[in-house]
Short mmCIF file of C-alpha atoms and ligand atoms in Angstrom, two decimals:
data_model
loop_
_atom_site.label_atom_id
_atom_site.label_comp_id
_atom_site.label_asym_id
_atom_site.label_seq_id
_atom_site.Cartn_x
_atom_site.Cartn_y
_atom_site.Cartn_z
CA MET A 167 -18.20 -9.92 -0.99
CA THR A 168 -20.80 -8.38 1.32
CA ASP A 169 -21.88 -11.24 3.55
CA LEU A 170 -20.01 -12.92 6.34
CA THR A 171 -20.48 -16.64 6.79
CA PRO A 172 -18.53 -19.32 8.66
CA HIS A 173 -16.82 -19.93 5.27
CA THR A 174 -15.60 -16.39 4.73
CA PHE A 175 -12.41 -17.13 6.67
CA PRO A 176 -10.14 -20.14 6.17
CA ALA A 177 -10.41 -23.36 8.15
CA GLY A 178 -8.36 -23.20 11.33
CA PHE A 179 -8.80 -19.43 11.69
CA ALA A 180 -8.88 -18.55 15.41
CA TRP A 181 -11.99 -16.77 16.71
CA GLY A 182 -11.35 -15.25 20.09
CA VAL A 183 -12.47 -12.77 22.69
CA SER A 184 -10.01 -10.60 24.61
CA LEU A 185 -10.04 -9.44 28.21
CA GLY A 186 -7.51 -7.48 30.23
CA ALA A 187 -6.60 -8.30 33.83
CA HIS A 188 -6.95 -4.98 35.64
CA GLN A 189 -9.93 -3.87 33.59
CA THR A 190 -12.05 -6.86 34.62
CA GLU A 191 -10.66 -8.49 37.77
CA GLY A 192 -11.38 -5.88 40.43
CA GLY A 193 -9.64 -5.36 43.76
CA ASN A 194 -6.10 -5.17 42.40
CA VAL A 195 -5.05 -3.28 45.51
CA ALA A 196 -1.32 -3.89 45.04
CA SER A 197 -1.17 -2.38 41.56
CA ASP A 198 0.04 1.07 40.59
CA ALA A 199 -3.26 1.68 38.78
CA TRP A 200 -5.18 1.17 42.02
CA PHE A 201 -2.89 3.62 43.76
CA ARG A 202 -3.37 6.26 41.05
CA GLU A 203 -7.13 6.02 40.86
CA ASN A 204 -7.44 6.31 44.64
CA GLN A 205 -5.43 9.51 45.02
CA PRO A 206 -7.57 12.29 46.51
CA ASP A 207 -6.96 14.51 43.47
CA SER A 208 -7.64 11.77 40.92
CA SER A 209 -10.17 12.66 38.24
CA LEU A 210 -10.50 9.01 37.21
CA GLU A 211 -13.57 6.94 37.78
CA ARG A 212 -12.42 4.13 40.05
CA CYS A 213 -11.90 0.63 38.74
CA GLY A 214 -12.74 -0.71 42.19
CA ASP A 215 -14.32 -4.14 41.90
CA ALA A 216 -14.18 -3.81 38.10
CA VAL A 217 -16.58 -6.50 36.84
CA ASP A 218 -15.42 -8.99 39.47
CA GLY A 219 -13.76 -11.11 36.82
CA TYR A 220 -11.32 -12.46 39.40
CA HIS A 221 -14.17 -14.47 40.89
CA ARG A 222 -16.58 -14.78 37.98
CA TRP A 223 -14.12 -16.06 35.35
CA PRO A 224 -15.85 -19.49 35.06
CA GLU A 225 -19.00 -17.69 33.92
CA ASP A 226 -17.00 -15.59 31.46
CA LEU A 227 -15.27 -18.63 30.02
CA ALA A 228 -18.63 -20.34 29.60
CA LEU A 229 -20.03 -17.32 27.75
CA ALA A 230 -17.18 -17.54 25.24
CA VAL A 231 -17.41 -21.31 24.82
CA ASP A 232 -21.18 -21.37 24.51
CA ALA A 233 -21.12 -18.65 21.86
CA GLY A 234 -18.78 -20.78 19.74
CA PHE A 235 -15.40 -19.06 20.11
CA THR A 236 -12.22 -21.10 19.75
CA ASP A 237 -9.83 -18.80 21.62
CA TYR A 238 -9.74 -16.87 24.87
CA ARG A 239 -7.29 -14.09 25.69
CA PHE A 240 -6.99 -12.97 29.29
CA GLY A 241 -4.40 -11.18 31.38
CA ILE A 242 -2.22 -12.06 34.33
CA GLU A 243 -1.73 -9.29 36.87
CA TRP A 244 1.87 -9.07 38.05
CA SER A 245 0.74 -7.25 41.21
CA ARG A 246 -1.25 -10.33 42.23
CA ILE A 247 1.58 -12.74 41.45
CA GLU A 248 4.13 -10.60 43.29
CA PRO A 249 2.17 -8.20 45.53
CA ALA A 250 5.26 -7.30 47.54
CA ASP A 251 8.85 -7.17 46.34
CA GLY A 252 10.14 -10.75 46.28
CA PHE A 253 6.95 -12.43 47.55
CA ILE A 254 5.41 -14.78 44.98
CA SER A 255 1.80 -15.64 45.78
CA ARG A 256 1.32 -19.34 45.12
CA ALA A 257 -2.42 -18.80 45.52
CA ALA A 258 -2.42 -16.29 42.68
CA VAL A 259 -0.31 -18.54 40.44
CA ASP A 260 -2.83 -21.33 41.13
CA HIS A 261 -5.70 -19.02 40.30
CA TYR A 262 -4.39 -18.31 36.80
CA ARG A 263 -3.36 -21.95 36.30
CA ARG A 264 -6.96 -22.97 36.97
CA ILE A 265 -8.23 -20.56 34.32
CA VAL A 266 -5.88 -22.05 31.73
CA GLU A 267 -6.86 -25.58 32.70
CA ALA A 268 -10.56 -24.79 32.56
CA ALA A 269 -10.22 -23.11 29.17
CA VAL A 270 -8.39 -26.11 27.75
CA ALA A 271 -10.92 -28.51 29.26
CA ARG A 272 -13.67 -26.62 27.47
CA GLY A 273 -11.85 -26.63 24.15
CA LEU A 274 -10.65 -23.01 24.19
CA GLN A 275 -7.07 -22.10 23.29
CA PRO A 276 -5.76 -19.72 25.96
CA THR A 277 -3.70 -16.66 25.08
CA VAL A 278 -2.16 -15.07 28.15
CA THR A 279 -1.09 -11.42 28.40
CA LEU A 280 1.77 -10.79 30.83
CA TYR A 281 1.83 -6.98 30.98
CA HIS A 282 -1.22 -4.90 30.13
CA PHE A 283 -0.43 -1.34 31.31
CA THR A 284 -0.39 -2.07 35.08
CA LEU A 285 2.53 -2.91 37.35
CA PRO A 286 2.97 -3.76 41.01
CA LEU A 287 3.02 -0.55 43.02
CA TRP A 288 6.30 -1.51 44.71
CA PHE A 289 7.92 -1.82 41.27
CA THR A 290 6.60 1.50 39.96
CA ALA A 291 7.38 3.32 43.20
CA SER A 292 10.97 2.14 43.05
CA GLY A 293 11.56 3.37 39.49
CA GLY A 294 9.46 1.05 37.32
CA TRP A 295 10.98 0.44 33.89
CA GLY A 296 13.72 2.89 34.85
CA ARG A 297 15.12 0.48 37.45
CA PRO A 298 18.49 -0.92 36.44
CA ASP A 299 17.19 -4.45 37.12
CA ALA A 300 13.80 -3.90 35.43
CA ILE A 301 14.25 -6.55 32.74
CA ASP A 302 15.57 -9.05 35.23
CA ARG A 303 12.59 -8.49 37.54
CA PHE A 304 10.17 -9.03 34.65
CA LEU A 305 11.97 -12.27 33.80
CA ARG A 306 11.66 -13.42 37.41
CA TYR A 307 7.92 -12.75 37.22
CA ILE A 308 7.78 -14.83 34.03
CA ASP A 309 9.66 -17.65 35.74
CA ALA A 310 7.08 -17.64 38.54
CA LEU A 311 4.35 -18.21 35.94
CA ALA A 312 5.70 -21.59 34.83
CA PRO A 313 2.77 -23.57 36.31
CA VAL A 314 0.32 -21.35 34.43
CA LEU A 315 2.18 -21.52 31.14
CA GLU A 316 2.70 -25.27 31.38
CA ALA A 317 -1.00 -25.91 32.12
CA GLY A 318 -1.90 -25.62 28.44
CA ALA A 319 -1.47 -21.98 27.44
CA ALA A 320 -1.26 -21.79 23.66
CA ARG A 321 0.12 -18.29 23.22
CA VAL A 322 1.72 -15.60 25.29
CA MET A 323 1.54 -11.89 24.66
CA THR A 324 4.52 -10.39 26.45
CA ILE A 325 3.42 -6.74 26.33
CA ASN A 326 0.07 -5.29 25.39
CA GLU A 327 0.58 -2.27 23.14
CA PRO A 328 4.17 -1.29 23.85
CA ASN A 329 3.59 1.78 21.70
CA ILE A 330 0.89 2.97 24.08
CA VAL A 331 3.09 2.12 27.08
CA ALA A 332 5.77 4.28 25.44
CA VAL A 333 3.46 7.32 25.33
CA THR A 334 1.95 6.81 28.77
CA PRO A 335 4.24 9.44 30.34
CA LEU A 336 2.87 11.98 27.83
CA LEU A 337 -0.73 10.90 28.42
CA ARG A 338 -0.34 11.08 32.20
CA ASN A 339 1.13 14.57 32.27
CA GLY A 340 -1.62 15.79 29.97
CA ALA A 341 0.78 16.63 27.12
CA ALA A 342 -1.25 14.47 24.73
CA ASP A 343 -4.37 12.37 24.42
CA LEU A 344 -5.46 9.64 22.03
CA GLN A 345 -8.27 11.61 20.40
CA ASP A 346 -6.30 12.68 17.37
CA GLY A 347 -3.92 9.84 16.78
CA ILE A 348 -1.12 8.47 18.90
CA PRO A 349 1.62 10.91 19.95
CA ALA A 350 5.19 10.04 18.93
CA PRO A 351 6.84 8.06 21.74
CA ASP A 352 10.19 8.77 23.30
CA PRO A 353 12.63 6.69 21.18
CA GLY A 354 14.63 5.63 24.25
CA LEU A 355 11.58 4.16 25.93
CA SER A 356 10.55 2.45 22.69
CA ALA A 357 13.99 0.85 22.36
CA PHE A 358 13.81 -0.31 25.98
CA LEU A 359 10.42 -1.96 25.41
CA VAL A 360 11.77 -3.75 22.34
CA ASP A 361 14.65 -5.07 24.49
CA LEU A 362 12.20 -6.10 27.21
CA HIS A 363 10.09 -8.00 24.71
CA HIS A 364 13.08 -9.76 23.18
CA ALA A 365 14.39 -10.77 26.61
CA ALA A 366 10.96 -12.06 27.64
CA ALA A 367 10.47 -13.90 24.35
CA SER A 368 13.81 -15.68 24.61
CA ARG A 369 13.15 -16.67 28.21
CA LEU A 370 9.73 -18.05 27.23
CA ARG A 371 11.14 -19.93 24.24
CA ALA A 372 13.90 -21.44 26.36
CA HIS A 373 11.60 -22.62 29.16
CA HIS A 374 8.32 -23.24 27.32
CA PRO A 375 9.08 -24.19 23.73
CA HIS A 376 5.45 -25.16 23.03
CA LEU A 377 4.23 -21.58 23.42
CA ALA A 378 3.57 -19.22 20.52
CA VAL A 379 5.20 -15.96 21.64
CA GLY A 380 4.48 -12.45 20.42
CA TRP A 381 3.20 -9.06 21.51
CA GLY A 382 0.24 -6.87 20.57
CA VAL A 383 0.85 -3.54 18.85
CA SER A 384 -1.70 -0.75 18.57
CA VAL A 385 -1.88 -0.24 14.81
CA GLN A 386 -4.05 2.46 13.33
CA ASP A 387 -4.93 2.83 9.69
CA TYR A 388 -2.83 5.82 8.70
CA ARG A 389 -4.29 7.52 5.63
CA ALA A 390 -2.36 10.20 3.77
CA ILE A 391 -4.35 13.22 2.71
CA PRO A 392 -3.59 14.09 -0.92
CA GLY A 393 -0.07 15.44 -1.24
CA ALA A 394 1.14 13.90 2.02
CA GLU A 395 1.87 10.38 0.73
CA ASP A 396 5.58 10.76 1.49
CA ASP A 397 4.88 11.83 5.06
CA LEU A 398 2.98 8.68 5.93
CA GLU A 399 6.04 6.54 6.52
CA ARG A 400 7.69 9.20 8.70
CA TYR A 401 4.51 9.43 10.78
CA ALA A 402 4.01 5.69 11.17
CA GLU A 403 7.61 4.68 11.84
CA PRO A 404 8.00 5.75 15.50
CA ARG A 405 4.32 5.17 16.33
CA ASP A 406 4.05 1.51 15.46
CA GLN A 407 6.40 0.34 12.71
CA VAL A 408 9.41 0.21 14.98
CA PHE A 409 7.44 -2.21 17.18
CA LEU A 410 6.03 -4.22 14.28
CA ARG A 411 9.52 -4.64 12.81
CA ALA A 412 10.77 -5.91 16.18
CA SER A 413 8.31 -8.81 15.79
CA ALA A 414 10.45 -10.42 13.08
CA GLY A 415 11.19 -13.93 14.30
CA ASP A 416 8.17 -14.04 16.64
CA ASP A 417 5.51 -16.71 16.29
CA TYR A 418 2.86 -14.07 15.67
CA VAL A 419 2.33 -10.35 15.94
CA GLY A 420 -0.87 -9.07 17.50
CA VAL A 421 -2.48 -6.18 15.62
CA GLN A 422 -4.90 -4.10 17.70
CA THR A 423 -6.98 -1.67 15.70
CA TYR A 424 -9.93 0.56 16.46
CA THR A 425 -9.63 3.54 14.15
CA GLY A 426 -7.45 5.49 11.75
CA THR A 427 -5.77 8.87 11.49
CA ARG A 428 -5.41 11.16 8.50
CA VAL A 429 -1.85 12.28 8.05
CA GLY A 430 -1.00 15.58 6.40
CA PRO A 431 2.12 17.37 5.15
CA GLY A 432 4.81 17.59 7.81
CA ALA A 433 3.76 14.17 9.11
CA VAL A 434 1.11 15.54 11.44
CA ALA A 435 -2.38 14.28 12.26
CA VAL A 436 -5.16 16.13 10.47
CA PRO A 437 -8.34 15.21 12.36
CA ASP A 438 -11.72 15.58 10.71
CA ARG A 439 -13.81 17.24 13.41
CA THR A 440 -17.06 16.57 11.59
CA ALA A 441 -16.57 12.80 11.26
CA PRO A 442 -18.76 10.40 13.26
CA ARG A 443 -17.08 9.22 16.46
CA THR A 444 -17.53 6.41 18.94
CA LEU A 445 -17.91 6.63 22.73
CA THR A 446 -14.13 6.86 23.11
CA GLY A 447 -14.12 9.85 20.77
CA TRP A 448 -12.32 7.91 18.05
CA GLU A 449 -13.40 8.26 14.46
CA TYR A 450 -15.88 5.57 13.37
CA LEU A 451 -13.88 3.69 10.75
CA PRO A 452 -14.82 0.00 10.53
CA ASP A 453 -12.51 -0.68 7.60
CA ALA A 454 -9.50 0.70 9.46
CA LEU A 455 -8.75 -2.90 10.43
CA GLY A 456 -8.01 -4.00 6.86
CA GLY A 457 -5.72 -1.01 6.23
CA ALA A 458 -3.86 -1.51 9.50
CA VAL A 459 -3.36 -5.22 8.89
CA ALA A 460 -2.21 -4.66 5.30
CA ARG A 461 0.42 -2.18 6.49
CA ALA A 462 1.56 -4.46 9.32
CA ALA A 463 1.96 -7.28 6.80
CA ARG A 464 4.13 -5.05 4.61
CA VAL A 465 6.33 -4.01 7.53
CA VAL A 466 6.89 -7.51 8.93
CA PRO A 467 5.95 -9.92 6.14
CA SER A 468 7.58 -12.97 7.71
CA THR A 469 5.51 -12.94 10.92
CA PRO A 470 1.91 -14.22 10.95
CA ILE A 471 -0.65 -11.72 12.19
CA ILE A 472 -3.39 -12.28 14.72
CA VAL A 473 -5.87 -9.49 15.30
CA THR A 474 -5.72 -9.56 19.09
CA GLU A 475 -8.05 -6.58 19.59
CA ASN A 476 -10.71 -4.89 17.51
CA GLY A 477 -14.04 -3.52 18.64
CA ILE A 478 -16.11 -0.43 19.32
CA ALA A 479 -17.29 1.53 22.32
CA THR A 480 -20.97 2.04 21.66
CA ALA A 481 -24.28 1.99 23.50
CA ASP A 482 -25.92 0.55 20.38
CA ASP A 483 -25.26 -3.14 19.81
CA ALA A 484 -26.59 -2.98 16.23
CA GLN A 485 -23.78 -0.49 15.57
CA ARG A 486 -21.31 -2.96 17.11
CA ILE A 487 -22.43 -5.59 14.61
CA GLU A 488 -22.27 -3.09 11.75
CA TYR A 489 -18.78 -1.96 12.77
CA THR A 490 -17.49 -5.50 13.21
CA THR A 491 -18.95 -6.59 9.88
CA GLY A 492 -17.08 -3.78 8.14
CA ALA A 493 -13.91 -4.61 10.06
CA LEU A 494 -14.06 -8.30 9.18
CA LEU A 495 -14.80 -7.68 5.50
CA SER A 496 -11.82 -5.33 5.30
CA LEU A 497 -9.70 -7.91 7.12
CA ARG A 498 -10.70 -10.60 4.63
CA ALA A 499 -9.83 -8.25 1.75
CA ALA A 500 -6.36 -7.70 3.25
CA MET A 501 -5.93 -11.46 3.48
CA VAL A 502 -6.97 -11.93 -0.14
CA ASP A 503 -4.29 -9.35 -0.98
CA GLY A 504 -1.70 -11.48 0.77
CA ALA A 505 -1.66 -10.68 4.51
CA ASP A 506 -1.02 -13.84 6.53
CA VAL A 507 -3.69 -13.51 9.24
CA ARG A 508 -4.38 -16.42 11.54
CA GLY A 509 -7.16 -15.17 13.80
CA TYR A 510 -9.48 -12.41 15.02
CA PHE A 511 -10.06 -11.62 18.71
CA HIS A 512 -12.79 -9.16 19.63
CA TRP A 513 -12.30 -6.52 22.31
CA SER A 514 -14.02 -7.20 24.48
CA LEU A 515 -16.07 -10.08 25.79
CA LEU A 516 -17.33 -7.85 28.60
CA ASP A 517 -18.03 -4.23 29.29
CA ASN A 518 -15.15 -3.22 31.51
CA TRP A 519 -13.18 -0.39 33.05
CA GLU A 520 -11.91 1.73 30.20
CA TRP A 521 -8.86 3.22 31.92
CA GLY A 522 -10.62 5.74 34.13
CA HIS A 523 -14.04 5.65 32.52
CA TRP A 524 -17.02 3.34 32.60
CA ALA A 525 -19.14 4.94 29.88
CA PRO A 526 -17.32 3.52 26.83
CA THR A 527 -18.88 0.07 26.62
CA PHE A 528 -16.97 -2.38 24.42
CA GLY A 529 -18.67 -5.62 25.51
CA LEU A 530 -20.32 -8.36 23.53
CA VAL A 531 -21.78 -8.92 26.99
CA ALA A 532 -23.23 -6.16 29.17
CA VAL A 533 -22.33 -6.16 32.86
CA ASP A 534 -24.48 -4.71 35.64
CA ARG A 535 -22.09 -2.76 37.82
CA GLU A 536 -24.10 -3.33 41.01
CA THR A 537 -24.81 -7.06 40.73
CA PHE A 538 -22.09 -8.02 38.21
CA ALA A 539 -24.79 -9.91 36.29
CA ARG A 540 -23.68 -10.65 32.73
CA THR A 541 -26.23 -10.17 29.93
CA PRO A 542 -25.15 -11.25 26.47
CA ARG A 543 -25.88 -8.76 23.72
CA PRO A 544 -27.01 -10.04 20.29
CA SER A 545 -23.48 -9.39 18.97
CA LEU A 546 -22.10 -12.23 21.12
CA ALA A 547 -24.09 -14.95 19.36
CA TRP A 548 -23.70 -13.19 16.00
CA LEU A 549 -19.89 -13.12 16.18
CA GLY A 550 -19.56 -16.56 17.76
CA ALA A 551 -21.62 -18.01 14.91
CA LEU A 552 -18.85 -17.08 12.47
CA ALA A 553 -16.52 -19.54 14.15
CA PRO A 554 -16.58 -23.01 12.64
CA ARG A 555 -18.62 -25.52 14.67
CA PRO A 556 -17.08 -28.86 15.46
CA ALA A 557 -18.86 -31.61 13.51
CA ALA A 558 -21.79 -32.94 15.55
C1 BGC B 770 -6.17 -1.66 25.14
C2 BGC B 770 -7.37 -1.98 25.98
C3 BGC B 770 -8.41 -0.90 25.83
C4 BGC B 770 -8.82 -0.82 24.38
C5 BGC B 770 -9.89 0.20 24.09
C6 BGC B 770 -6.47 -1.04 23.83
O1 BGC B 770 -5.67 0.09 23.71
O2 BGC B 770 -5.32 -2.78 25.05
O3 BGC B 770 -6.93 -2.12 27.30
O4 BGC B 770 -9.50 -1.08 26.66
O5 BGC B 770 -7.72 -0.53 23.59
O6 BGC B 770 -9.43 1.47 24.43
#
C-alpha cells in the first residue's frame, strides 16, 4: 500500500485538526505562561498576541470545514474562565460556548482540551498542583464549563500530555530537554496527574454523560537497539505506559506522536546525531506514528485510540506532506495489525507559538505575525481531501 485515498481509512474515521489555547489565542494575560515569558530575564520569545485566535476563530473554523475535516480540537484556557481566584468570567464561558455551537452548526465535531500546559497565575503562584485543594479547584473549573460542554462538544481531553506536564519541572530548571527523548518523570507527580484525570473524568461522566472523555499522551516510537530489547519496557513504562494504562475505561485515549527514540542497554536514550531532524530538533521519523500507536494498543487494548496530534515543524510544505503520508501509511498498517484507531488529528491547523519559539512552523496554514492573515498551504487541501465527503 503506497497511496493514500479517501478509502484507505474506514468509514466513520474522524479527520481533525488540533489547536491549543495559549499557543493561538493571544493576550492570555492572567496565565502563568504569560507571567513567565514576560520576566525581564526570560529567554523565551513572547507569545504576546499569538495568532489572535481568540478573535479570529470563525476564520479558523471555516478553514477546517472548507478543507473537508470532520473534527476540530481546540483548547479552553482556565485563566480566561477564572482569571482571579473564585471569579468565573461568564463572558469567557460564552466565548467558548459560541465556538462549540459554530463548529456543530458547520458540521464539525468539537473536541475540547481543558488543560494544555498553562494555568491561571493565581493558581500557580499559590502552589499549583501542589495545593491541597488542587483537584477540587480543577473540578470547580470543569463545573463552570457546563454551558460549553452542553452546547454540543463531542469529546473532552482532560489533560494534554500529562507525561510532559510531569517533566515540566525538569525542563524548566534546565535539567533536561526534549531533544533526545523524554526524561523520566517524577513518579509522585505522575501518580497525581493520573488521580487528577480520573477525578475529572468521573465528574464529566456524571454531569455530561454524552461526552467521550479521555486524555492525550505523548507517545514516542521507542526502538530498541540490538541487544537492548529487554530494556525497552523499563524505558517506556514511566515515560508513557503508566499514563496509557490509566486510560483503561476511558472512551478513547489520545496518542500524540512526532518522533521516536532509540533505546540502548541500561534503558537509556541513544540518539543518532547524524540523523535528519526537523525544526524542533526531533529526528525525522514519519513512521514513528505507526510504532507508537501499535505499542499504545498493546498497553491498553480495551480503549479506542484517536491520534490527537501528529505533525512536523518544517519550512517546507512538501516535506510536511511527505512526513504525513509516511505517518498515515504506518498508522494504517498498525490498524491492519489490530490497533483500534478511530481518528487522526493533525497538529496543527495553524502556525503558532511553539512554547517560547516562533521558528518551528507546524501549520497546514501559514500565519503572518504582523497582520494575522492566514494563508493555507497546499498540505491543508491535500489532507482535508482524505476525509470522506458527504454525498452531494
Ligand atoms: C503539544 C503541543 C506542541 C506540539 C509540538 C505537543 O507536545 O501538545 O502543544 O506544540 O507537541 O511540540
